[in-house]
Amino acid sequence: MRNELWALSMVDAAALIAAREIKPSEYTAAALARFDAVEPLIRAFVSVDAERVTHEAKLQDDKRGGVLHGIPVAIKDIFDVTGTPTGCGSEAMASSRPAVQDATAVARLRAAGAIVFGKTTTHELACGVYTPPTRNPWDLERSPGGSSGGSGAAVAAGVVPGAIGSDTGGSIRIPASHCGLVGFKPTYGRISRNGALALSWSLDHVGTLTRTVEDAALMLSVLAGPDSNDQTTLARTYLPQPLLPANDHVRGLRIGVLDDPPFAPMEADVKQGLTTTLKRLQREGVEILEVKLPELKACLTAEFVIVAAEAGSYHESRMKRAADLVGADVRGLLETGLLLPASLYLRAQKTRRVIQLALMKLFADERLDALIAPTVPAKAQRWDQLDYEFADGTEPVIQALVRTTAPFNLAGLPAIAVPAGIGASGFPVSVQVAARPFDEQTALRIALAIQRATGRIQGPNVFATARDN
Amino acid sequence: MKEELVAAWAQVLGVSIPEERLTEVMQSLEGQITGLGGLPAEELEEVEPAVLFEPEWLE
């Protein structure tokens, strides 16, 4: 087993460490060995300080700690980690000084005993769906998605069992779908954004990428909670404990299916994955309802206007100082955002309110516990791929990937992406479950039922992928 | 929309956009404005935007 410690889930590894069957230093050494083996292929990390990681793990060997005692975790390079620059994937931030304080999410992971393994790549300024130079472990010629692509690739390739990322319009769930992982964006305000680069204040969510639903629940239980440095986290409903009760079942839950636009069109594999998942849930006693939400027709436009305006404002001084150092795709968005009229931004925020109210009404009228939809409509894009081909035409990649994820950023609902199997094309497909605000527990329970019924998908064989390419 | 208009608008707002980028920015801006920011105004009457100011002091 020692050779395959890296393949353990976070929950299993934590249990073995707590039982003193393995030491944090052994587990971390396995992670470092895995890193050495796969990192040249996937290029998921910005920095890993192997000496520090080894030292911290050894210090933990003879101690007892929190629920993540001795567990290595990866941090998207938009979160401050003491002593490390926060580069945000941008030349414009390459000269950043080392952070003097951990982001709140990082501090909470450490307080629970986790070891910061390293910082992962992000699409520049957390704004994009490709995350160069990182490769998808399922096919090195494809993108892991983004913007939390490094976190996705690192977890999928088995370097670490979990990572944190951010999700403004799908930036956790897109890599989760592309890499065959569980990606969890809890409710807006559930996890502090303090110490993380903003893309769009009102849409940014902090969340996790893991290989199992149980691991997502474990990480959430550590990360959630009020933080005086992020006002949106204050006075919120506490998470129930345990988040995933033993012998839980989903019988009697009512789930609405969203498969009209903007969730359609979708590739055949994705449609098949969704259909199969619905049948599996029905067998578990879940009541499935076809629902319509025509208000979502405007979600993508509203999302892009809000992101452009808020990101433009956030980076305004940086654009004056160092616009030439920002990549063309992100630069265009920031420049556009700085020129948008206020009326357009406010109209987008009104549209957002309409979408939020429509979702609330839908949950109430249909007595829904959750919604289910494809996470993204297509498999991971190739590096040079700009458009997806659907039955009724082509669509830019960024538009296709964000149209299915953005509705739950706009509404701030908890949404979890969970693998629904491997499609006929050989790539993972994913569905997302969204629940009422601050009802992460229901989203997790349904995701667990899907994972149980689907079976944990076998991770990618990175080395075989490299040979094939 | 014209590039000259975008250039003038950017200048008024103090946003520096090199000449060679004007076409791209104009197209992007045009796309956003054509999209109306979401739903048409008639469907948004009396809707309060999702912008919240919290007046409480958290001391």
XYZ file of C-alpha atoms in Angstrom:
528
model
C 0.000 0.000 0.000
C 2.894 2.348 0.752
C 3.488 2.940 -2.931
C -0.068 4.049 -3.509
C -0.628 6.312 -0.551
C -1.148 9.146 -2.995
C -4.314 7.470 -4.251
C -6.044 7.627 -0.871
C -8.988 9.913 -0.424
C -8.564 12.703 2.095
C -11.009 11.094 4.518
C -9.223 7.724 4.329
C -5.783 9.273 4.703
C -6.914 11.362 7.676
C -8.349 8.238 9.326
C -5.120 6.284 8.814
C -3.070 9.149 10.203
C -5.386 9.543 13.202
C -5.101 5.798 13.839
C -1.307 6.139 13.556
C -1.211 3.571 10.792
C 0.658 6.014 8.596
C 2.653 9.069 9.527
C 2.152 12.534 8.032
C 5.760 12.371 6.816
C 5.085 9.097 4.939
C 1.927 10.408 3.355
C 3.573 13.673 2.391
C 6.608 11.848 0.994
C 4.231 9.892 -1.241
C 2.684 13.159 -2.400
C 6.114 14.602 -3.163
C 7.105 11.472 -5.089
C 3.897 11.683 -7.067
C 4.573 15.358 -7.703
C 8.048 14.557 -9.043
C 6.569 11.926 -11.362
C 3.628 13.809 -12.843
C 4.423 17.502 -12.567
C 6.694 17.573 -15.648
C 3.693 16.306 -17.608
C 0.840 18.337 -16.146
C 2.582 21.522 -14.930
C -0.055 22.221 -12.316
C 2.070 24.001 -9.740
C 3.582 27.450 -9.523
C 5.656 26.575 -6.482
C 6.321 23.636 -4.176
C 8.852 23.919 -1.377
C 9.639 20.240 -0.816
C 12.014 20.956 2.049
C 9.446 22.964 3.990
C 6.684 20.464 3.268
C 8.865 17.601 4.502
C 9.891 19.545 7.598
C 6.316 20.467 8.515
C 5.157 16.893 8.005
C 7.887 15.513 10.246
C 6.928 17.976 12.971
C 3.418 16.543 12.838
C 4.494 12.919 13.094
C 4.421 12.712 16.847
C 1.529 15.041 17.453
C -2.198 14.712 17.379
C -4.002 17.358 15.397
C -7.211 18.517 13.775
C -9.350 16.726 11.227
C -6.833 17.428 8.447
C -3.795 16.458 10.515
C -0.911 15.761 8.155
C -2.947 16.146 4.953
C -1.219 18.018 2.107
C -3.463 20.449 0.275
C -2.848 22.680 -2.728
C -3.711 26.353 -2.913
C -4.705 28.231 -6.054
C -2.221 31.025 -6.592
C -4.722 33.774 -5.927
C -4.772 33.074 -2.166
C -2.169 34.593 0.101
C 0.177 32.117 1.717
C 2.620 33.601 4.200
C 6.101 33.943 2.765
C 5.045 33.292 -0.836
C 4.191 35.824 -3.539
C 0.635 35.684 -4.862
C 1.261 35.716 -8.592
C -2.297 35.190 -9.858
C -0.955 33.795 -13.122
C -0.082 37.259 -14.330
C 3.089 38.991 -15.401
C 1.461 42.113 -14.011
C 1.796 40.608 -10.532
C 5.109 38.836 -11.021
C 6.916 41.294 -8.792
C 4.498 40.836 -5.889
C 6.173 40.640 -2.504
C 5.721 37.530 -0.393
C 2.457 37.614 1.544
C 2.814 38.482 5.203
C -0.345 36.724 6.277
C -2.339 33.682 5.173
C -5.697 34.126 3.503
C -8.433 33.122 5.917
C -9.153 29.913 3.989
C -5.477 28.934 4.120
C -5.247 29.749 7.823
C -8.273 27.553 8.517
C -6.768 24.632 6.630
C -3.550 24.963 8.594
C -5.428 25.281 11.888
C -7.081 21.945 11.103
C -3.657 20.368 10.614
C -3.344 20.542 6.836
C 0.052 21.064 5.236
C 0.222 23.644 2.470
C 1.807 21.544 -0.271
C 2.184 24.238 -2.898
C 0.492 26.829 -5.024
C -1.325 25.880 -8.189
C -1.672 27.627 -11.510
C -4.613 29.835 -12.359
C -5.816 31.322 -15.608
C -4.558 34.884 -15.489
C -6.203 36.903 -12.718
C -8.682 34.035 -12.199
C -10.385 35.077 -15.407
C -10.520 32.379 -18.084
C -11.117 28.707 -18.788
C -7.765 27.417 -20.155
C -5.120 27.860 -17.386
C -1.922 27.713 -19.407
C 0.535 26.018 -19.157
C -1.292 23.312 -17.193
C -2.307 20.105 -18.959
C -5.349 17.953 -18.392
C -4.271 14.613 -16.857
C -6.916 12.861 -18.974
C -5.353 14.138 -22.198
C -2.284 16.315 -22.174
C -3.380 17.986 -25.391
C -6.413 19.382 -23.601
C -6.972 22.082 -21.031
C -7.867 21.224 -17.441
C -10.391 24.068 -17.595
C -10.164 27.147 -15.493
C -9.595 29.298 -13.864
C -8.698 26.867 -11.038
C -7.078 24.543 -13.584
C -3.911 23.871 -11.602
C -5.905 22.773 -8.574
C -8.002 20.501 -10.794
C -5.028 18.905 -12.536
C -3.086 18.437 -9.275
C -5.942 16.618 -7.560
C -6.907 14.566 -10.624
C -3.303 13.431 -11.139
C -3.077 12.312 -7.511
C -0.540 14.787 -6.193
C -2.787 15.970 -3.370
C -6.219 14.757 -2.249
C -7.722 18.240 -2.204
C -7.199 21.831 -3.204
C -8.913 25.153 -2.882
C -9.992 27.341 -5.754
C -12.339 30.180 -6.561
C -15.487 30.217 -8.659
C -16.857 33.428 -10.175
C -18.543 31.897 -13.197
C -17.648 28.229 -12.930
C -13.921 28.397 -12.149
C -14.110 25.464 -9.736
C -16.856 23.435 -11.403
C -15.396 23.694 -14.928
C -12.033 22.140 -13.961
C -13.876 19.629 -11.798
C -15.907 18.547 -14.816
C -12.932 18.522 -17.193
C -10.763 16.546 -14.741
C -13.343 14.092 -13.348
C -13.465 15.595 -9.853
C -15.883 16.847 -7.257
C -15.951 20.644 -7.347
C -17.874 22.445 -4.651
C -18.847 26.091 -4.654
C -20.768 26.687 -1.424
C -23.210 29.531 -0.881
C -21.902 33.078 -1.325
C -20.826 34.107 2.169
C -20.145 30.598 3.435
C -16.332 30.758 3.093
C -14.296 33.898 3.623
C -12.716 35.554 0.591
C -10.277 37.468 2.763
C -6.751 37.286 1.409
C -7.807 36.120 -2.051
C -7.504 38.120 -5.239
C -10.920 39.382 -6.304
C -12.222 38.992 -9.808
C -15.764 40.122 -9.162
C -16.614 40.862 -5.526
C -20.280 40.061 -5.814
C -19.775 36.796 -7.705
C -16.554 35.351 -6.236
C -16.953 32.147 -4.226
C -14.208 30.156 -2.487
C -14.529 26.389 -2.707
C -12.831 23.033 -3.122
C -11.691 20.424 -5.633
C -11.485 16.860 -4.346
C -11.756 13.306 -5.621
C -14.761 12.414 -3.456
C -17.884 14.014 -2.077
C -16.891 13.010 1.455
C -13.638 14.945 1.025
C -15.562 18.002 -0.160
C -17.698 17.817 2.993
C -14.616 17.481 5.162
C -12.932 20.494 3.607
C -16.101 22.566 3.824
C -16.468 21.783 7.509
C -12.993 23.275 8.023
C -13.301 26.255 5.694
C -16.797 27.522 6.515
C -17.589 30.098 9.102
C -17.721 33.775 9.946
C -14.703 35.990 9.430
C -14.659 39.603 10.519
C -12.470 40.360 7.504
C -15.238 39.352 5.092
C -18.540 40.881 5.996
C -20.479 38.583 3.680
C -19.666 35.674 5.996
C -21.157 37.183 9.141
C -24.407 36.157 10.791
C -24.913 33.115 8.593
C -26.630 29.862 9.434
C -24.119 27.406 10.844
C -23.358 24.211 8.991
C -25.127 21.180 10.442
C -22.849 18.490 11.850
C -22.284 15.876 10.710
C -22.650 17.194 7.178
C -23.068 13.698 5.777
C -24.983 11.623 8.320
C -24.241 7.897 8.410
C -26.823 5.680 6.696
C -28.220 8.706 4.929
C -30.598 8.283 2.007
C -32.192 10.576 -0.519
C -35.573 8.840 -0.774
C -38.395 11.344 -1.017
C -36.292 14.310 -2.111
C -37.638 16.372 -5.010
C -35.139 17.482 -7.636
C -35.866 19.732 -10.599
C -34.020 19.082 -13.858
C -32.699 21.997 -15.875
C -31.844 20.884 -19.398
C -33.252 23.704 -21.511
C -31.105 26.674 -22.589
C -28.767 27.877 -21.181
C -27.989 24.264 -20.181
C -28.622 23.089 -23.753
C -27.201 22.472 -26.259
C -24.869 19.829 -24.886
C -22.735 17.012 -26.278
C -24.266 13.541 -26.498
C -22.003 12.213 -23.724
C -23.172 14.934 -21.368
C -26.830 14.317 -22.196
C -26.335 10.610 -21.638
C -24.573 11.258 -18.317
C -27.414 13.436 -17.116
C -30.093 10.952 -18.212
C -28.320 8.039 -16.542
C -27.884 10.029 -13.336
C -31.568 10.886 -13.232
C -32.497 7.212 -13.610
C -30.104 6.275 -10.828
C -31.557 8.906 -8.524
C -35.075 7.717 -9.316
C -34.036 4.218 -8.318
C -32.918 5.702 -4.993
C -36.407 7.076 -4.488
C -35.836 10.647 -5.625
C -38.718 12.391 -7.346
C -37.486 14.006 -10.570
C -39.372 16.966 -12.031
C -38.840 18.703 -15.365
C -38.691 22.419 -14.600
C -38.369 25.584 -16.679
C -36.639 28.805 -15.786
C -36.936 31.159 -18.770
C -35.337 33.988 -16.791
C -32.001 32.214 -17.208
C -31.921 33.234 -20.860
C -30.275 36.458 -19.726
C -27.813 34.961 -17.259
C -24.715 34.882 -19.444
C -25.052 38.512 -20.491
C -25.588 39.632 -16.917
C -22.660 37.532 -15.704
C -20.237 38.964 -18.254
C -21.286 42.568 -17.619
C -20.956 42.229 -13.845
C -17.592 40.478 -14.088
C -16.236 43.001 -16.591
C -17.373 46.027 -14.570
C -16.222 44.730 -11.190
C -12.938 43.285 -12.483
C -12.227 46.485 -14.397
C -12.769 48.493 -11.252
C -10.731 46.127 -9.070
C -7.766 46.250 -11.441
C -8.105 49.895 -12.472
C -4.837 51.096 -10.975
C -3.026 47.963 -12.185
C -4.263 48.694 -15.696
C -2.770 52.164 -15.459
C 0.544 50.792 -14.211
C 0.963 47.574 -16.110
C -1.697 47.001 -18.775
C 0.956 45.804 -21.199
C 1.758 42.925 -18.883
C -1.800 41.569 -18.895
C -2.601 38.927 -21.524
C -4.793 40.021 -24.421
C -7.924 38.044 -23.461
C -8.044 39.313 -19.880
C -6.891 42.778 -20.819
C -9.786 43.149 -23.244
C -12.266 42.258 -20.530
C -10.753 44.752 -18.086
C -10.631 47.534 -20.662
C -14.233 46.857 -21.618
C -15.263 46.841 -17.983
C -13.710 50.247 -17.419
C -15.743 51.717 -20.281
C -19.143 50.185 -19.498
C -21.874 52.648 -18.528
C -23.252 52.359 -14.994
C -26.747 51.826 -16.412
C -25.631 48.571 -17.984
C -24.044 47.304 -14.775
C -27.171 48.113 -12.807
C -29.346 46.457 -15.391
C -27.244 43.337 -15.038
C -27.665 43.483 -11.268
C -31.418 43.899 -11.721
C -31.411 40.895 -14.017
C -29.546 39.014 -11.345
C -32.250 39.872 -8.817
C -34.925 38.610 -11.229
C -33.027 35.332 -11.630
C -32.632 34.988 -7.874
C -36.352 35.592 -7.270
C -37.310 33.186 -10.056
C -35.178 30.461 -8.494
C -36.682 31.124 -5.082
C -40.189 30.890 -6.518
C -39.339 27.714 -8.404
C -38.043 26.028 -5.250
C -41.171 27.087 -3.354
C -43.780 26.342 -6.023
C -42.403 22.910 -6.862
C -41.345 22.150 -3.267
C -37.882 21.380 -4.560
C -34.950 20.276 -2.476
C -32.449 20.841 -5.271
C -31.845 21.398 -8.951
C -29.732 19.241 -11.218
C -28.131 20.207 -14.524
C -25.097 19.379 -16.601
C -22.029 21.036 -15.060
C -20.694 21.997 -18.476
C -22.106 21.047 -21.878
C -18.939 19.542 -23.358
C -15.711 17.698 -22.598
C -12.387 19.456 -22.032
C -11.353 21.644 -24.935
C -8.084 21.158 -26.804
C -5.458 23.808 -26.245
C -6.026 25.431 -29.610
C -9.793 25.007 -29.587
C -11.745 28.262 -29.612
C -15.231 26.922 -30.356
C -17.369 23.920 -29.554
C -19.415 22.274 -32.281
C -22.945 21.475 -31.183
C -25.729 20.025 -33.292
C -27.168 23.476 -33.949
C -23.944 25.367 -34.560
C -20.682 26.540 -33.058
C -20.199 28.426 -29.822
C -17.115 30.064 -28.273
C -15.599 27.811 -25.605
C -15.797 30.378 -22.803
C -19.440 31.096 -23.537
C -20.370 27.414 -23.616
C -18.624 26.608 -20.344
C -19.867 29.610 -18.412
C -23.515 29.560 -19.517
C -24.206 26.424 -17.459
C -22.272 27.431 -14.358
C -22.994 31.173 -14.078
C -26.652 30.862 -12.991
C -25.570 29.623 -9.572
C -22.960 32.352 -9.175
C -25.552 34.974 -9.969
C -27.955 33.435 -7.451
C -25.192 32.627 -4.945
C -26.556 29.104 -4.431
C -24.410 26.185 -3.285
C -23.558 24.085 -6.342
C -21.531 20.909 -6.440
C -20.156 19.266 -9.571
C -19.909 15.506 -9.330
C -18.725 12.944 -11.900
C -21.552 11.110 -13.646
C -19.311 8.560 -15.327
C -17.049 8.335 -18.335
C -18.566 9.223 -21.687
C -18.260 7.208 -24.894
C -15.480 9.600 -25.916
C -13.415 8.440 -22.932
C -13.652 11.684 -20.982
C -15.422 12.276 -17.667
C -18.861 13.853 -17.687
C -20.285 15.765 -14.775
C -23.574 16.942 -13.359
C -24.091 19.725 -10.853
C -26.519 19.843 -7.970
C -27.647 23.210 -6.612
C -29.576 23.638 -3.387
C -31.223 26.461 -1.462
C -28.964 29.156 0.016
C -26.864 27.777 2.887
C -28.263 24.280 2.394
C -24.921 22.773 1.441
C -25.936 19.643 3.283
C -28.657 18.731 0.790
C -26.348 19.361 -2.161
C -23.720 17.100 -0.576
C -26.240 14.346 0.271
C -27.478 14.217 -3.323
C -23.946 14.370 -4.700
C -22.998 11.469 -2.443
C -25.962 9.468 -3.732
C -24.802 10.146 -7.295
C -21.250 9.116 -6.434
C -22.514 5.955 -4.741
C -24.687 5.026 -7.708
C -22.086 5.916 -10.332
C -19.158 4.408 -8.488
C -15.996 6.392 -8.036
C -14.526 6.852 -11.485
C -11.028 5.572 -11.928
C -8.640 8.482 -12.253
C -6.600 9.176 -15.364
C -3.416 7.273 -16.132
C -1.232 10.290 -16.706
C 1.692 8.274 -18.017
C -0.404 6.388 -20.561
C -1.861 9.715 -21.635
C 1.645 11.046 -22.161
C 2.561 8.007 -24.275
C -0.590 8.353 -26.381
C 0.168 11.996 -27.055
C -20.026 52.100 -32.685
C -16.841 53.675 -33.978
C -13.259 53.301 -32.845
C -12.978 57.093 -32.578
C -15.871 57.132 -30.125
C -14.290 54.409 -27.988
C -10.956 56.216 -28.059
C -12.555 59.484 -26.978
C -14.618 57.790 -24.255
C -11.535 56.009 -22.943
C -9.587 59.244 -22.901
C -12.295 61.025 -20.893
C -12.255 58.187 -18.353
C -8.473 58.073 -18.202
C -8.288 54.555 -19.600
C -5.245 54.079 -21.777
C -6.015 51.903 -24.788
C -3.324 51.586 -27.448
C -4.510 52.246 -30.963
C -3.876 48.693 -32.069
C -6.288 47.423 -29.397
C -9.160 49.742 -30.224
C -10.907 47.383 -32.626
C -10.934 44.530 -30.115
C -12.164 46.721 -27.284
C -14.797 48.319 -29.492
C -16.135 44.923 -30.514
C -16.182 43.713 -26.939
C -17.921 46.854 -25.710
C -20.408 46.664 -28.544
C -21.158 43.053 -27.663
C -21.796 43.911 -24.017
C -23.998 46.891 -24.844
C -25.951 45.005 -27.486
C -26.649 42.334 -24.861
C -28.329 45.047 -22.767
C -26.728 43.742 -19.600
C -29.388 41.069 -19.274
C -33.130 41.444 -19.541
C -34.715 44.398 -21.371
C -35.639 47.418 -19.252
C -39.380 46.708 -19.583
C -38.915 43.442 -17.737
C -36.986 45.122 -14.954
C -39.397 47.808 -13.843
C -39.433 48.221 -10.056
C -36.710 45.607 -9.625
C -34.084 46.652 -7.107
C -30.607 45.717 -8.315
C -28.702 43.086 -6.366
C -26.355 45.672 -4.875
C -26.470 45.724 -1.110
C -25.023 48.320 1.210
C -24.734 47.183 4.816
C -24.913 50.235 7.125
C -24.174 48.357 10.341
C -20.822 49.097 11.966
C -18.993 45.913 12.807
C -16.767 47.120 15.633
